[in-house]
Coordinates of C-alpha atoms in Angstrom, one line a residue:
X897 CA 5.5 3.8 28.7
X898 CA 1.9 3.0 30.0
X899 CA 2.9 4.0 33.3
X900 CA 4.8 7.0 32.5
X901 CA 2.0 8.3 30.1
X902 CA -0.6 8.0 32.8
X903 CA 1.8 10.0 35.2
X904 CA 2.1 12.4 32.8
X905 CA -1.2 13.1 31.8
X906 CA -2.2 13.0 35.7
X907 CA 0.3 15.7 36.2
X908 CA -1.1 17.8 33.3
X909 CA -4.7 17.1 35.2
X910 CA -4.0 18.5 38.1
X911 CA -2.2 21.6 36.8
X912 CA -5.0 22.6 34.5
X913 CA -7.8 21.8 36.9
X914 CA -6.2 24.2 39.8
X915 CA -5.3 26.4 37.2
X916 CA -8.9 26.8 36.2
X917 CA -10.1 26.9 39.7
X918 CA -8.2 30.0 40.3
X919 CA -9.8 31.8 37.4
X920 CA -13.4 33.8 37.9
X921 CA -14.8 31.3 35.5
X922 CA -18.1 30.4 37.6
X923 CA -18.8 26.8 36.4
X924 CA -15.2 24.9 37.0
X925 CA -15.9 26.1 40.7
X926 CA -18.9 23.6 40.8
X927 CA -18.9 20.2 42.2
X928 CA -20.4 18.7 39.4
X929 CA -17.3 19.9 36.9
X930 CA -14.8 18.3 39.4
X931 CA -16.8 14.9 39.2
X932 CA -16.6 15.1 35.5
X933 CA -13.1 16.2 35.3
X934 CA -11.8 13.4 37.3
X935 CA -14.4 10.8 36.5
X936 CA -13.5 11.3 32.7
X937 CA -9.7 11.0 33.5
X938 CA -9.7 8.1 36.0
X939 CA -12.3 6.1 33.4
X940 CA -9.4 6.8 30.6
X941 CA -6.7 5.6 32.9
X942 CA -8.6 2.5 33.6
X943 CA -9.6 1.7 30.1
X944 CA -5.9 2.4 29.1
X945 CA -4.9 -0.4 31.5
X946 CA -7.4 -2.7 30.4
X947 CA -6.6 -2.2 26.8
X948 CA -3.0 -3.0 27.2
X949 CA -3.3 -5.9 30.1
X950 CA -6.5 -8.1 28.6
X951 CA -7.4 -9.0 25.5
X952 CA -10.7 -7.1 24.3
X953 CA -11.8 -6.3 20.9
X954 CA -9.8 -4.2 18.6
X955 CA -12.6 -1.9 17.9
X956 CA -12.8 -0.9 21.6
X957 CA -9.1 -0.7 22.3
X958 CA -8.9 1.5 19.2
X959 CA -11.6 3.8 21.0
X960 CA -9.7 4.1 24.2
X961 CA -6.4 4.8 22.3
X962 CA -8.0 7.3 20.6
X963 CA -9.5 9.2 23.4
X964 CA -6.2 9.1 25.4
X965 CA -4.4 10.2 22.2
X966 CA -6.9 13.3 21.6
X967 CA -7.0 14.1 25.5
X968 CA -3.2 13.7 25.8
X969 CA -2.6 16.3 23.0
X970 CA -5.3 18.7 23.9
X971 CA -4.1 18.8 27.3
X972 CA -0.7 19.2 26.3
X973 CA -1.6 22.2 24.2
X974 CA -3.6 23.8 27.0
X975 CA -0.7 23.4 29.4
X976 CA 1.3 25.8 27.2
X977 CA -1.0 28.2 27.1
X978 CA -1.5 28.1 30.8
X979 CA 2.3 28.3 31.4
X980 CA 2.4 31.3 28.9
X981 CA -0.3 33.2 31.1
X982 CA 1.5 32.3 34.3
X983 CA 5.0 33.8 32.8
X984 CA 2.9 36.6 31.8
X985 CA 1.6 37.0 35.3
X986 CA 5.1 36.3 37.0
X987 CA 6.4 38.9 34.9
X988 CA 4.2 41.4 36.4
X989 CA 4.9 40.2 39.9
X990 CA 8.7 40.5 39.1
X991 CA 8.2 44.0 37.9
X992 CA 6.3 45.0 41.0
X993 CA 9.4 43.6 42.9
X994 CA 12.1 45.4 40.8
X995 CA 10.1 48.8 40.9
X996 CA 10.0 49.2 44.8
X997 CA 10.1 52.4 45.8
X998 CA 12.4 53.4 48.3
X999 CA 10.6 56.4 50.0
X1000 CA 7.8 53.8 51.2
X1001 CA 8.2 51.7 54.1
X1002 CA 9.0 48.1 54.4
X1003 CA 5.1 47.3 55.4
X1004 CA 3.9 49.3 52.6
X1005 CA 6.1 47.5 49.9
X1006 CA 5.2 44.2 51.2
X1007 CA 1.3 45.3 51.3
X1008 CA 1.8 46.2 47.7
X1009 CA 3.4 42.9 46.7
X1010 CA 0.8 41.0 48.2
X1011 CA -2.0 42.9 46.2
X1012 CA -3.7 40.3 43.8
X1013 CA -2.4 40.4 40.5
X1014 CA -4.7 42.2 38.0
X1015 CA -7.0 40.1 35.8
X1016 CA -7.1 42.9 33.4
X1017 CA -4.8 46.0 32.4
X1018 CA -4.0 47.7 29.4
X1019 CA -1.3 45.5 28.3
X1020 CA -3.0 42.0 28.7
X1021 CA -6.1 40.1 28.4
X1022 CA -7.7 39.2 31.6
X1023 CA -6.6 35.6 32.7
X1024 CA -10.2 34.4 32.4
X1025 CA -11.2 35.3 29.2
X1026 CA -7.6 34.4 27.7
X1027 CA -8.2 30.7 29.2
X1028 CA -12.1 30.4 28.3
X1029 CA -11.8 31.9 25.1
X1030 CA -8.5 31.3 23.6
X1031 CA -7.3 28.3 25.3
X1032 CA -10.3 25.9 25.3
X1033 CA -10.7 26.6 21.5
X1034 CA -6.8 26.4 20.6
X1035 CA -6.7 23.0 23.0
X1036 CA -9.9 21.6 21.0
X1037 CA -8.7 22.2 17.7
X1038 CA -6.3 18.8 17.4
X1039 CA -9.5 16.9 18.0
X1040 CA -10.8 17.5 14.4
X1041 CA -8.0 16.4 12.2
X1042 CA -7.1 13.5 14.5
X1043 CA -10.8 12.1 14.8
X1044 CA -10.5 12.7 10.8
X1045 CA -7.4 10.7 10.6
X1046 CA -9.3 7.8 12.2
X1047 CA -12.3 7.7 10.1
X1048 CA -10.9 8.5 6.7
X1049 CA -7.2 7.4 6.6
X1050 CA -6.0 4.4 8.3
X1051 CA -6.8 2.0 5.1
X1052 CA -6.5 4.8 2.4
X1053 CA -3.5 3.2 0.7
X1054 CA -1.2 5.3 -1.7
X1055 CA 0.7 3.8 -4.2
X1056 CA 4.0 5.9 -4.6
X1057 CA 5.9 5.2 -7.8
X1058 CA 9.8 5.7 -7.8
X1059 CA 12.6 5.2 -10.2
X1060 CA 15.5 3.7 -8.8
X1061 CA 18.6 4.5 -10.6
X1062 CA 21.3 1.7 -10.4
X1063 CA 24.8 2.7 -12.3
X1064 CA 25.8 -1.2 -12.3
X1065 CA 22.6 -2.9 -12.7
X1066 CA 22.9 -5.4 -15.1
X1067 CA 21.0 -4.8 -18.3
X1068 CA 18.5 -7.8 -18.0
X1069 CA 17.2 -6.1 -14.9
X1070 CA 16.6 -2.7 -16.4
X1071 CA 12.9 -1.8 -16.1
X1072 CA 12.3 -4.6 -13.5
X1073 CA 9.2 -3.7 -11.3
X1074 CA 9.9 -3.9 -7.4
X1075 CA 7.2 -3.4 -4.9
X1076 CA 7.6 -2.7 -1.2
X1077 CA 5.7 -2.7 1.8
X1078 CA 6.6 -2.5 5.4
X1079 CA 5.4 -2.3 8.9
X1080 CA 1.9 -4.2 8.7
X1081 CA 1.4 -4.4 12.3
X1082 CA -1.8 -6.9 12.0
X1083 CA -2.3 -6.5 15.8
X1084 CA -3.7 -3.0 15.0
X1085 CA -6.1 -4.0 12.2
X1086 CA -10.0 -4.1 12.5
X1087 CA -11.0 -4.2 8.9
X1088 CA -10.2 -7.2 6.6
X1089 CA -12.0 -5.9 3.7
X1090 CA -9.9 -2.8 3.5
X1091 CA -7.0 -4.5 4.3
X1092 CA -7.3 -6.9 1.3
X1093 CA -8.1 -4.2 -0.9
X1094 CA -4.7 -2.7 -0.4
X1095 CA -3.2 -6.1 -1.1
X1096 CA -5.1 -6.4 -4.4
X1097 CA -3.9 -2.6 -5.1
X1098 CA -0.4 -3.8 -5.1
X1099 CA -0.8 -7.5 -6.9
X1100 CA -2.6 -5.2 -9.6
X1101 CA 0.8 -3.6 -10.2
X1102 CA 2.1 -7.0 -11.1
X1103 CA 5.6 -6.9 -9.6
X1104 CA 8.2 -8.8 -10.4
X1105 CA 9.4 -9.0 -7.0
X1106 CA 8.2 -7.9 -3.6
X1107 CA 9.9 -6.7 -0.3
X1108 CA 8.5 -6.4 3.0
X1109 CA 10.8 -4.7 5.4
X1110 CA 9.6 -5.8 9.1
X1111 CA 6.9 -5.2 11.8
X1112 CA 4.3 -8.0 10.7
X1113 CA 3.0 -7.9 14.2
X1114 CA 2.5 -5.5 17.2
X1115 CA 3.5 -8.0 19.9
X1116 CA 2.5 -11.4 19.2
X1117 CA 2.6 -14.0 16.5
X1118 CA -1.1 -14.8 16.9
X1119 CA -2.3 -11.6 15.8
X1120 CA -1.8 -12.7 12.2
X1121 CA -4.2 -15.2 12.8
X1122 CA -7.0 -13.4 10.9
X1123 CA -4.8 -11.8 8.3
X1124 CA -2.5 -14.4 7.2
X1125 CA -4.5 -15.7 4.3
X1126 CA -4.6 -12.1 2.7
X1127 CA -0.9 -11.5 2.9
X1128 CA -0.4 -15.0 1.7
X1129 CA -2.0 -13.6 -1.6
X1130 CA 1.5 -11.5 -2.1
X1131 CA 3.4 -13.5 -4.9
X1132 CA 5.7 -12.1 -7.6
X1133 CA 7.9 -14.2 -10.2
X1134 CA 11.3 -13.5 -8.6
X1135 CA 10.2 -13.9 -5.0
X1136 CA 8.9 -12.2 -1.9
X1137 CA 11.5 -11.4 0.4
X1138 CA 11.2 -10.3 4.0
X1139 CA 13.1 -9.3 7.2
X1140 CA 12.0 -8.8 10.9
X1141 CA 11.5 -5.4 12.6
X1142 CA 12.0 -4.6 16.3
X1143 CA 8.2 -5.5 17.0
X1144 CA 8.5 -9.1 15.8
X1145 CA 10.8 -9.8 18.8
X1146 CA 8.4 -9.5 21.5
X1147 CA 10.3 -7.6 23.5
X1148 CA 7.2 -5.1 24.0
X1149 CA 5.1 -8.2 25.5
X1150 CA 7.9 -10.7 27.0
X1151 CA 9.8 -8.3 28.1
X1152 CA 13.9 -7.8 26.9
X1153 CA 14.8 -10.8 29.0
X1154 CA 15.1 -14.3 27.2
X1155 CA 12.2 -16.8 28.1
X1156 CA 10.8 -20.0 26.5
X1157 CA 7.4 -18.1 25.8
X1158 CA 9.4 -15.4 24.0
X1159 CA 11.5 -17.6 22.1
X1160 CA 8.5 -19.8 20.9
X1161 CA 6.7 -16.7 20.0
X1162 CA 9.5 -15.7 17.6
X1163 CA 9.6 -19.0 16.2
X1164 CA 5.9 -18.8 15.4
X1165 CA 6.8 -15.2 13.8
X1166 CA 9.0 -16.9 11.7
X1167 CA 6.9 -19.9 10.8
X1168 CA 4.1 -17.4 9.8
X1169 CA 6.9 -15.8 6.9
X1170 CA 7.2 -19.1 5.4
X1171 CA 3.8 -20.5 5.8
X1172 CA 2.5 -17.1 3.5
X1173 CA 5.6 -18.0 1.1
X1174 CA 7.9 -15.1 2.1
X1175 CA 11.5 -15.6 1.9
X1176 CA 12.7 -14.4 5.3
X1177 CA 16.3 -13.4 5.1
X1178 CA 17.9 -13.6 9.0
X1179 CA 21.4 -12.3 8.1
X1180 CA 21.6 -13.9 4.5
X1181 CA 21.4 -13.2 0.9
X1182 CA 20.0 -14.8 -2.1
X1183 CA 20.8 -14.6 -5.6
X1184 CA 18.6 -13.4 -8.2
X1185 CA 19.2 -14.6 -11.8
X1186 CA 17.5 -13.1 -15.0
X1187 CA 19.1 -14.6 -18.0
X1188 CA 22.6 -14.8 -17.5
X1189 CA 23.0 -11.9 -15.1
X1190 CA 22.5 -11.8 -11.2
X1191 CA 22.1 -9.5 -8.4
X1192 CA 22.0 -10.1 -4.6
X1193 CA 19.2 -9.6 -2.3
X1194 CA 20.5 -9.2 1.2
X1195 CA 18.5 -9.0 4.7
X1196 CA 19.4 -8.4 8.1
X1197 CA 17.4 -8.8 11.4
X1198 CA 16.6 -5.8 12.9
X1199 CA 19.0 -3.1 14.0
X1200 CA 18.6 0.2 15.3
X1201 CA 20.3 2.9 17.1
X1202 CA 19.2 3.8 20.5
X1203 CA 17.0 1.7 22.4
X1204 CA 16.2 -0.7 19.6
X1205 CA 17.5 -4.1 19.2
X1206 CA 20.7 -4.4 17.5
X1207 CA 20.5 -8.0 16.3
X1208 CA 21.5 -7.9 12.6
X1209 CA 24.8 -8.8 11.5
X1210 CA 25.4 -7.0 8.1
X1211 CA 28.9 -8.4 7.8
X1212 CA 27.4 -12.2 7.8
X1213 CA 24.6 -11.3 5.6
X1214 CA 26.9 -9.9 2.9
X1215 CA 29.3 -13.3 2.8
X1216 CA 29.1 -14.6 -0.7
X1217 CA 27.8 -11.3 -2.4
X1218 CA 31.5 -10.1 -3.5
X1219 CA 30.8 -10.6 -7.2
X1220 CA 27.6 -9.2 -7.4
X1221 CA 27.4 -6.0 -9.5
X1222 CA 24.5 -4.9 -7.4
X1223 CA 23.3 -5.7 -3.7
X1224 CA 19.8 -4.7 -2.3
X1225 CA 19.5 -4.5 1.3
X1226 CA 16.3 -5.2 3.5
X1227 CA 16.9 -3.6 6.7
X1228 CA 13.8 -2.5 8.7
X1229 CA 15.2 0.5 10.7
X1230 CA 16.5 3.4 8.5
X1231 CA 19.2 4.5 11.2
X1232 CA 21.3 1.3 10.2
X1233 CA 22.1 3.0 6.7
X1234 CA 24.2 5.5 8.3
X1235 CA 25.4 3.5 11.1
X1236 CA 26.6 0.4 9.1
X1237 CA 25.5 0.5 5.7
X1238 CA 27.4 3.3 4.2
X1239 CA 30.5 1.9 4.7
X1240 CA 29.6 -1.3 2.8
X1241 CA 29.3 -1.7 -1.1
X1242 CA 25.4 -2.2 -0.8
X1243 CA 24.0 0.0 -3.6
X1244 CA 20.4 0.5 -2.1
X1245 CA 18.7 -0.2 1.5
X1246 CA 14.9 -0.5 1.9
X1247 CA 13.3 0.6 5.5
X1248 CA 10.3 1.2 7.1
X1249 CA 10.2 1.6 10.9
X1250 CA 9.2 5.4 11.1
X1251 CA 5.4 5.4 10.3
X1252 CA 6.3 9.0 9.2
X1253 CA 4.9 9.4 12.8
X1254 CA 1.5 8.8 11.0
X1255 CA 1.2 12.6 11.1
X1256 CA 2.5 15.2 8.7
X1257 CA 2.5 16.8 5.6
X1258 CA 3.6 14.7 2.5
X1259 CA 3.4 16.3 -1.1
X1260 CA 5.7 15.8 -4.4
X1261 CA 8.3 18.2 -3.2
X1262 CA 7.7 18.8 0.1
X1263 CA 7.0 17.0 3.2
X1264 CA 6.9 17.5 6.8
X1265 CA 6.5 15.4 9.8
X1266 CA 7.8 15.4 13.6
X1267 CA 9.6 12.1 12.5
X1268 CA 12.2 14.3 11.0
X1269 CA 13.3 15.6 14.5
X1270 CA 13.9 11.9 15.4
X1271 CA 15.2 10.4 12.2
X1272 CA 17.4 12.0 9.5
X1273 CA 15.9 9.7 7.0
X1274 CA 12.1 9.0 7.7
X1275 CA 10.3 9.1 4.4
X1276 CA 11.2 8.2 0.6
X1277 CA 14.2 8.3 -1.5
X1278 CA 17.6 9.6 0.1
X1279 CA 21.1 9.2 -1.7
X1280 CA 24.8 9.7 -0.4
X1281 CA 26.9 9.6 -3.2
X1282 CA 25.8 6.7 -5.4
X1283 CA 24.2 4.9 -2.4
X1284 CA 20.7 4.7 -1.8
X1285 CA 18.1 4.4 1.0
X1286 CA 14.2 4.2 0.7
X1287 CA 12.3 4.6 3.5
X1288 CA 8.6 3.3 3.2
X1289 CA 6.2 4.9 6.2
X1290 CA 4.1 1.7 6.7
X1291 CA 1.0 -0.1 5.4
X1292 CA -0.6 -0.4 8.7
X1293 CA -0.6 1.8 12.0
X1294 CA 0.4 1.4 15.6
X1295 CA -0.9 3.3 19.0
X1296 CA -2.9 6.0 17.3
X1297 CA -5.2 4.1 14.9
X1298 CA -5.5 6.7 12.2
X1299 CA -3.1 8.7 10.1
X1300 CA -3.3 12.7 9.3
X1301 CA -1.1 13.6 6.1
X1302 CA 1.0 10.5 6.1
X1303 CA -1.1 8.0 4.6
X1304 CA -0.2 4.2 4.4
X1305 CA 1.9 3.5 1.5
X1306 CA 2.8 0.7 -1.0
X1307 CA 5.9 1.5 -3.1
X1308 CA 6.7 0.7 -6.7
X1309 CA 10.2 0.7 -8.0
X1310 CA 11.4 0.7 -11.3
X1311 CA 15.0 -0.4 -11.6
X1312 CA 16.9 1.8 -13.8
X1313 CA 20.3 0.9 -15.3
X1314 CA 22.5 3.8 -16.2

């Protein structure tokens, strides 16, 4: 992905640079403009490589990633504007070709086609004016919300309250308070005080039970070193239950092939869950008893469609739950719900993974994010008959160190018997 993104941005750089040089904008033809343009791009590529290949302070890594992300978005928008203008100009050329006058000689028609396309006519803004005034302004617009998302939103934890109606819920569990967080991604954090504040917000709700639905780290277990003590504070009378997410296996750091280092890292992640007091469910279940009544908490390893790991074994995890009236499932990837879970007697599944793409709009009655074009279920509560899925948009962040519109989430459920 690092190589692909760098190559893609490099292609955009070439296209934009030479498109600008072909205009009548004077300053883009100066040597100093070329030095600044390519100097910035090369410095960005080098910084991107260093941030992924070497251990540097997270603050510096975040600055590099934000710069890369903002640059890529702005240049992508600018390329769209350039393409639209080139299509316009291409249309003018094709129109000339179609309207060749038969009464003229071949030499005269060729001469007509070779004339420079007009920079300005009655139906179009000149290329220079269009690029300079519209293109640059429009391409710069994303910088402001993206910058604000870094400055104000990565730790702006929101408590979302959700009633979860379960028809077969035993009466003893009616009104029970369940908390969920997901996608901690500790390798991205750079503010311990803010992270602690979110944990204290959750504890202030006094939940009876807590679910953590995967992605404790970005890549390696050591990322939790500075935050393990904070997340160890999470406790509840009926337990804290957790599962692994796709990032917890180390595939993005060690590669998909098996290795001793990768196995050790996974074991270290598992050990971290246990040291923090989390009951990590690896394709297994637990029975929760209140009074004389029981429900099952089921947890699977990561199972996702497409390129994501399919390590979870749902059938194995459900063994022994046949006589339980309610089964609550922790599974990191929401795509698992339609792929497998709907064909079982699981009542409700709790997932994360999407982050809501950390960008979008989310209100009480309306939500939108580019994530919805990738995941059918990407944020909030979904129902299919009497079966339910809740997707938490995450506690942490990944890649872009901020959030725009889709804020970090702590979900508080009230279990309702009906």
